[in-house]
PDB file of C-alpha atoms in Angstrom:
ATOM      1  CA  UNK A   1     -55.237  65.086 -86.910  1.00 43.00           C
ATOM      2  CA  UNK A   2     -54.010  61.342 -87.266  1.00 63.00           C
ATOM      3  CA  UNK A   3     -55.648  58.195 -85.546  1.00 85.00           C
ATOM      4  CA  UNK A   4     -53.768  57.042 -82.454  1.00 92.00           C
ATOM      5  CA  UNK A   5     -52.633  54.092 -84.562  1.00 94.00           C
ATOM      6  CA  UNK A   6     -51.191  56.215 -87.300  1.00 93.00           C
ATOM      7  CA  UNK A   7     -47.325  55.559 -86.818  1.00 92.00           C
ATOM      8  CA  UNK A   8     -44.575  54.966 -89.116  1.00 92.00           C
ATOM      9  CA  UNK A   9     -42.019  53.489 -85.776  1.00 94.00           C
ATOM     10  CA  UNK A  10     -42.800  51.485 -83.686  1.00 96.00           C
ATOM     11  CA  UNK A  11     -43.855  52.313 -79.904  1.00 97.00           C
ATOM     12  CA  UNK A  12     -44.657  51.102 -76.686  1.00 98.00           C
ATOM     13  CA  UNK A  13     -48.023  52.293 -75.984  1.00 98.00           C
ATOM     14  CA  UNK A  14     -51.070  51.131 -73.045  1.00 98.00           C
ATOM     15  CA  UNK A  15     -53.817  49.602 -75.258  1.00 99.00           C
ATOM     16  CA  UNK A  16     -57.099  47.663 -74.373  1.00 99.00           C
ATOM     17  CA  UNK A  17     -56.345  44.171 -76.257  1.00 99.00           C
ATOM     18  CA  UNK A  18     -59.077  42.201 -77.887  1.00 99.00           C
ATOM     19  CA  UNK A  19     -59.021  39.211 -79.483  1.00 98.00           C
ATOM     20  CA  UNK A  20     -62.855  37.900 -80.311  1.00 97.00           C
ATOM     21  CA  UNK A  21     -63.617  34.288 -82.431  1.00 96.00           C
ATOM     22  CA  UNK A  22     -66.359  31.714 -82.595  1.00 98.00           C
ATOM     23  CA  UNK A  23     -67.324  29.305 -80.731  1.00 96.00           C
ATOM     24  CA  UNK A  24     -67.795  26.282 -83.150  1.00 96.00           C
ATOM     25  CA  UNK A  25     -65.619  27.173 -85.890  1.00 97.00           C
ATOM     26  CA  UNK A  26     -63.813  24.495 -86.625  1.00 96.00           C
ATOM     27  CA  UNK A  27     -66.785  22.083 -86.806  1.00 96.00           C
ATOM     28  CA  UNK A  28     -68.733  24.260 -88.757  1.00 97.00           C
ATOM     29  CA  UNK A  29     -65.580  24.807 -91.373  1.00 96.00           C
ATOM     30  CA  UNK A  30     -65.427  21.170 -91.828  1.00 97.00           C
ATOM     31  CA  UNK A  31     -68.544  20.820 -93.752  1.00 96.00           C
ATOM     32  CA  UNK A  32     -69.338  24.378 -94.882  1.00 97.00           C
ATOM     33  CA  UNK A  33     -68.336  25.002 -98.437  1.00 97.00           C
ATOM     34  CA  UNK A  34     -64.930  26.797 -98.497  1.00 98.00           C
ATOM     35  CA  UNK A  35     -66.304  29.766-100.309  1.00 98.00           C
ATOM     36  CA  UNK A  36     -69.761  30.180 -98.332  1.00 98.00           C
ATOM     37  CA  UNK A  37     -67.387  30.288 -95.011  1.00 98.00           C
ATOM     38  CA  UNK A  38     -65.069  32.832 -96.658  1.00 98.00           C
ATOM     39  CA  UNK A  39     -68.299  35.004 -97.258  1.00 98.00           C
ATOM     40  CA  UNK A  40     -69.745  34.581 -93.903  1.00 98.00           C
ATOM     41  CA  UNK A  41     -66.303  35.578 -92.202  1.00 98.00           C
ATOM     42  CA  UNK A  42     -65.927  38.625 -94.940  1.00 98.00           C
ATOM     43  CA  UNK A  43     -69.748  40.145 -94.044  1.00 98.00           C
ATOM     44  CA  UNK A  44     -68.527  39.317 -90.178  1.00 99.00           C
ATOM     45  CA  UNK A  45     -65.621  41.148 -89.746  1.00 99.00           C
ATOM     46  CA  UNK A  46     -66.996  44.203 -92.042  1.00 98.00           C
ATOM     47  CA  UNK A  47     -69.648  44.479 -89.409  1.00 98.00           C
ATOM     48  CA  UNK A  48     -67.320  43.936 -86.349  1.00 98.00           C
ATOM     49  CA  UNK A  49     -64.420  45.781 -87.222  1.00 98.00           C
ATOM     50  CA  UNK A  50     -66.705  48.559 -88.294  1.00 98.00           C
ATOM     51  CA  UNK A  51     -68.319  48.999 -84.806  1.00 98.00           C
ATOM     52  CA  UNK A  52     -64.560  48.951 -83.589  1.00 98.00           C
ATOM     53  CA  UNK A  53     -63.623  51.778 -85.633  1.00 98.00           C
ATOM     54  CA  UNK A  54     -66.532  53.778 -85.006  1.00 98.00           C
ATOM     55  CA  UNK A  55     -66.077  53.892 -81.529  1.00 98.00           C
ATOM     56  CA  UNK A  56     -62.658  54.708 -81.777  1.00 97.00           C
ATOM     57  CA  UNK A  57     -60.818  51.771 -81.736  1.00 98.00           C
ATOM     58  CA  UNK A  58     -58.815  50.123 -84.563  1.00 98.00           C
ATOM     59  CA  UNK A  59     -59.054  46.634 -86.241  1.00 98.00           C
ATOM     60  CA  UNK A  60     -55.524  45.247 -86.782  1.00 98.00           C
ATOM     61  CA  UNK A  61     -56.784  42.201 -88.258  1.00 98.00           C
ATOM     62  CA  UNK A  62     -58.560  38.637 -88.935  1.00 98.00           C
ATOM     63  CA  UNK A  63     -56.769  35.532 -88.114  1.00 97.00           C
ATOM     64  CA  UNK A  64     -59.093  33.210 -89.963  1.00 96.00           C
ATOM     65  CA  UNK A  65     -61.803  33.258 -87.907  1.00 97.00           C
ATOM     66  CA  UNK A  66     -60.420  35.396 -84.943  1.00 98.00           C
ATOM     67  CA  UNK A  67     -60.643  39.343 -84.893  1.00 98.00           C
ATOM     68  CA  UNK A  68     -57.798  41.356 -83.284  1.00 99.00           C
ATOM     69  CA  UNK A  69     -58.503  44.664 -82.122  1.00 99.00           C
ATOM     70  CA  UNK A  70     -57.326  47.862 -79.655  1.00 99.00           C
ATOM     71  CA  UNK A  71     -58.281  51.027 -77.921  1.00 99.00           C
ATOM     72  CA  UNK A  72     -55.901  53.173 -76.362  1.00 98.00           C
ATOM     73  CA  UNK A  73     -56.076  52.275 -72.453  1.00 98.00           C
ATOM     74  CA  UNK A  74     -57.496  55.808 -71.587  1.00 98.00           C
ATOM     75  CA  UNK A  75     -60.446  54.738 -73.142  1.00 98.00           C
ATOM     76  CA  UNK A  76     -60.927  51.216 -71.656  1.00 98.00           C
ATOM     77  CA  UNK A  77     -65.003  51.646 -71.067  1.00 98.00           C
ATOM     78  CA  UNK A  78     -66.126  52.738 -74.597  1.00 98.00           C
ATOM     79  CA  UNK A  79     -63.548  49.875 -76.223  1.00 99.00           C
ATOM     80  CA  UNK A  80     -65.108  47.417 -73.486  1.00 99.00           C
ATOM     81  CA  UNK A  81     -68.771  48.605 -74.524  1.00 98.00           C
ATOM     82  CA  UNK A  82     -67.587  48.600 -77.995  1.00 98.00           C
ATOM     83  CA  UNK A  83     -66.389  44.975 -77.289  1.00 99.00           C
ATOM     84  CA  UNK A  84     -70.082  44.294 -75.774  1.00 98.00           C
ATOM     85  CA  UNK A  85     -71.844  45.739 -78.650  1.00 98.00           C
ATOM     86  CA  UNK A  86     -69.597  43.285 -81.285  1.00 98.00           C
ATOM     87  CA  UNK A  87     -70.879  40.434 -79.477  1.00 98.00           C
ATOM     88  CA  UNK A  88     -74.044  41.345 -79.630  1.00 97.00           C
ATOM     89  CA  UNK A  89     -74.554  42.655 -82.481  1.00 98.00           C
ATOM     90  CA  UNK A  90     -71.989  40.073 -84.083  1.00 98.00           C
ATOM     91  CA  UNK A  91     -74.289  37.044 -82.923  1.00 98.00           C
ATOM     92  CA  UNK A  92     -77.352  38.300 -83.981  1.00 98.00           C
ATOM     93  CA  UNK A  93     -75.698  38.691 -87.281  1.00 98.00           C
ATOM     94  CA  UNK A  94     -73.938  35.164 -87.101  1.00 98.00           C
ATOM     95  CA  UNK A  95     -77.585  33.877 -86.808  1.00 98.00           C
ATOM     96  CA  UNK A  96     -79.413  35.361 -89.457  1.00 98.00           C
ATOM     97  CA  UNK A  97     -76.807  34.388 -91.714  1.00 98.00           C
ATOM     98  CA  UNK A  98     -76.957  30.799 -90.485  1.00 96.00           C
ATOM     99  CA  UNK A  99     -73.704  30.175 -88.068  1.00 97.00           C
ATOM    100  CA  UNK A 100     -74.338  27.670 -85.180  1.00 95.00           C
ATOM    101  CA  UNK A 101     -71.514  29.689 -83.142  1.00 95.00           C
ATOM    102  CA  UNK A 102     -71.021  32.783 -81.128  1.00 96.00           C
ATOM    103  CA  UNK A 103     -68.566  35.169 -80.501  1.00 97.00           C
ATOM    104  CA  UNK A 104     -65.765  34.676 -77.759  1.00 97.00           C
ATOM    105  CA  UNK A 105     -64.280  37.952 -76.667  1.00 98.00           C
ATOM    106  CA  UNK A 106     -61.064  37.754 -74.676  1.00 98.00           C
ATOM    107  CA  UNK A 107     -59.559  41.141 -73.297  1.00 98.00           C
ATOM    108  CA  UNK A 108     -56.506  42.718 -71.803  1.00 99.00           C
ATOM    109  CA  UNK A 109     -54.586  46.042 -71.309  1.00 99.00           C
ATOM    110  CA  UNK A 110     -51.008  47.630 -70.705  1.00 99.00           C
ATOM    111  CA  UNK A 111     -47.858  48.046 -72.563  1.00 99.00           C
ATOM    112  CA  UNK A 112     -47.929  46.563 -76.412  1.00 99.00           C
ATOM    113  CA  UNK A 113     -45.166  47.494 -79.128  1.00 98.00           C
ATOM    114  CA  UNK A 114     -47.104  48.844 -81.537  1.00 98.00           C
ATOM    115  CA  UNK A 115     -46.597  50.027 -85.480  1.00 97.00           C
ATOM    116  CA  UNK A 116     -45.642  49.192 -88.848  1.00 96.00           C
ATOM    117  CA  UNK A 117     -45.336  45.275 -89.025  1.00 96.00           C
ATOM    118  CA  UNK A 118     -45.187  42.721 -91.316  1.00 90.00           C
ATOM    119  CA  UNK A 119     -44.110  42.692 -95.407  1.00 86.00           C
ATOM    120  CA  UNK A 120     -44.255  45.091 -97.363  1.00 89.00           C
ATOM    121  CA  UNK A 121     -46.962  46.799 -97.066  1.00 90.00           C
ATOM    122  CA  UNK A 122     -46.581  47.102 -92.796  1.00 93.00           C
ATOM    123  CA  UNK A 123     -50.034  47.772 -91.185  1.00 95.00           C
ATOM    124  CA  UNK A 124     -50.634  48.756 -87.785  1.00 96.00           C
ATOM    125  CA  UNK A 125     -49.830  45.305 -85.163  1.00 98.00           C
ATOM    126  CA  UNK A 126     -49.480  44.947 -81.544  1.00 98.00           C
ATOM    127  CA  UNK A 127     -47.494  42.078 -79.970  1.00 98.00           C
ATOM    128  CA  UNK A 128     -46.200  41.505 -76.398  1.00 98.00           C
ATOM    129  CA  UNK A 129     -46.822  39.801 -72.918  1.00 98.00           C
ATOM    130  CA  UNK A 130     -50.543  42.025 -73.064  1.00 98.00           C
ATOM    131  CA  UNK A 131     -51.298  40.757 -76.368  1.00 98.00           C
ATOM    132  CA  UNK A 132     -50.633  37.041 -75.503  1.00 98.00           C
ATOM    133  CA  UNK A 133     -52.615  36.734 -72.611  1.00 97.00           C
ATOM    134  CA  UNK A 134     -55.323  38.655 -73.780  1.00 98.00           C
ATOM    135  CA  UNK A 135     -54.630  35.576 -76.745  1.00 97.00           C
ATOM    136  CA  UNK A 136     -55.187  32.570 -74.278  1.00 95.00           C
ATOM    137  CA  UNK A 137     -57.596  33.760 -71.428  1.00 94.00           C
ATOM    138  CA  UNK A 138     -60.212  31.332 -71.136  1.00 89.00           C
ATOM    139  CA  UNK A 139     -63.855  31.574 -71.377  1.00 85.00           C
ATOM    140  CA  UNK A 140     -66.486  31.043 -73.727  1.00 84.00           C
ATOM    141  CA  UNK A 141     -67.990  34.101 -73.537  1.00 93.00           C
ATOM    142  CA  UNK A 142     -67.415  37.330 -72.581  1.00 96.00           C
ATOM    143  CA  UNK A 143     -64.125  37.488 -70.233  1.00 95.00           C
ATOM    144  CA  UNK A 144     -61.399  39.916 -69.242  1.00 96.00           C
ATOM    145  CA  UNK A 145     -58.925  39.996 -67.212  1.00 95.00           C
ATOM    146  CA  UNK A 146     -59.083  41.915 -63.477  1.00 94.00           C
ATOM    147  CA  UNK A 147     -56.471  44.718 -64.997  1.00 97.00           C
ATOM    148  CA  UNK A 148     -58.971  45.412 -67.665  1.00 98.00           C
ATOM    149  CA  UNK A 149     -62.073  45.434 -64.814  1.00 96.00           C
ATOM    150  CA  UNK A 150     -60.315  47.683 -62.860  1.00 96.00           C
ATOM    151  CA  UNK A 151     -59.873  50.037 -65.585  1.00 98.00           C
ATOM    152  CA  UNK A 152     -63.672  50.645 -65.732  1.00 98.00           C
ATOM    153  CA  UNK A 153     -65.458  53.087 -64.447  1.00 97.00           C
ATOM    154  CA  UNK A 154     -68.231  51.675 -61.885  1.00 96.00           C
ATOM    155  CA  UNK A 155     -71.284  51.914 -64.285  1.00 96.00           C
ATOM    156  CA  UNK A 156     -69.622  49.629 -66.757  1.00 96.00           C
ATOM    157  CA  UNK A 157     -67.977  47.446 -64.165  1.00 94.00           C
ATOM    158  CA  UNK A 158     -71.907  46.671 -63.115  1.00 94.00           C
ATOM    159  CA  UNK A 159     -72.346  44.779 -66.624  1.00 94.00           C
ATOM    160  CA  UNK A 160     -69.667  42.358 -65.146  1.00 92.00           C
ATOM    161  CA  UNK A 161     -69.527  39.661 -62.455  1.00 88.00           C
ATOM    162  CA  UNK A 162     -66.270  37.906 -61.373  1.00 83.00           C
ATOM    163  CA  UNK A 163     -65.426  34.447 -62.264  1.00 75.00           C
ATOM    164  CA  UNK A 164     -62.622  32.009 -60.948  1.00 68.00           C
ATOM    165  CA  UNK A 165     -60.487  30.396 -60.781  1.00 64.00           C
ATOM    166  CA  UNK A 166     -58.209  31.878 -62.048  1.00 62.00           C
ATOM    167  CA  UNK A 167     -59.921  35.303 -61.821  1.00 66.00           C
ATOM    168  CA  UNK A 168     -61.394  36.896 -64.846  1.00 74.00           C
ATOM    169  CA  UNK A 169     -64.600  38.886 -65.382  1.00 77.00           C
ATOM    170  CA  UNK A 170     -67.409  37.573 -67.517  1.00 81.00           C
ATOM    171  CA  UNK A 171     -70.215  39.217 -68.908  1.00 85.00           C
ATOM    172  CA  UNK A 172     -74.061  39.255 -66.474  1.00 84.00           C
ATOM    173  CA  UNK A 173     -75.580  36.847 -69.208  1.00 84.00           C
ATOM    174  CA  UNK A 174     -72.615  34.400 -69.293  1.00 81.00           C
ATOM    175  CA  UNK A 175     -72.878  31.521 -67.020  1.00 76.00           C
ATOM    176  CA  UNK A 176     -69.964  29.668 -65.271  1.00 65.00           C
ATOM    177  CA  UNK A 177     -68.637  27.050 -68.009  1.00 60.00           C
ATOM    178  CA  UNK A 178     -65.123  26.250 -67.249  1.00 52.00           C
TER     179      UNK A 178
END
């Protein structure tokens, strides 16, 4: 059986969109040696995007120091917990191996195009009006948007508290930064 991102045309499809980065970057590139950051973001995204896949979900890519990920909609909780367990287990990693940062994880869901993008070579993407808000929700945690919250199932939604304006969902252990 083929993953539910195997395609070779594109489709519209309901995904959970992810989009995860860290906090403190862009400082933290500025002095780092070029190479050193390059291996910290390599040994980061194996770990990350391996927990993604795991649990079912699929790793479309790394935007320099940004992850983009999905789950098919119909399995919003375990890609939200998966989400969870990234930034968790992503930060702990990010501080043994001597980043100042933490992960940001921004999520949405509904209709992407989805399939064979890009070059030559054409792996998996996702773009669309889901994709690009998931893209600029704010928050310097853990945040979602209410489409994604109401997705959940109510044990999962009790790992969440809401947070506005505008209206998003944050994590229990984020506080109110905005």
């Amino acid at each position: 059986m083929n993953a539910w991102y195997d395609m070779t045309a594109p489709a519209e499809r309901d995904l959970l969109v992810g989009f995860y980065d860290l906090n403190g970057y862009v400082k933290y590139a500025r002095t780092a040696d070029p190479l050193v950051v390059f291996s910290l973001l390599a040994g980061y995204f194996d770990l990350t995007a391996g927990q993604i896949e795991r649990a079912g979900g699929k790793f479309i890519k790394a935007i320099g120091d940004a992850g983009l990920a999905a789950f098919p909609a119909e399995h919003a909780d375990t890609g939200v917990r998966a989400f969870l367990d990234v930034q968790r287990k992503g930060d702990v990693w990010l501080r043994d191996n001597g980043y100042p940062g933490r992960a940001q994880i921004k999520l949405n869901i509904g209709p992407v195009a989805c399939g064979p993008l890009g070059g030559h070579i054409k792996p998996f993407d996702v773009i669309g009006t889901t994709v690009n808000i998931a893209a600029t929700l704010t928050g310097r945690g853990f945040t979602m948007t209410p489409a994604v919250f109401r997705a959940l199932e109510p044990e999962t939604r009790k790992l969440f508290k809401k947070h506005t304006p505008p209206i998003s969902y944050i994590a229990l252990s984020d506080t109110h930064r905005d």
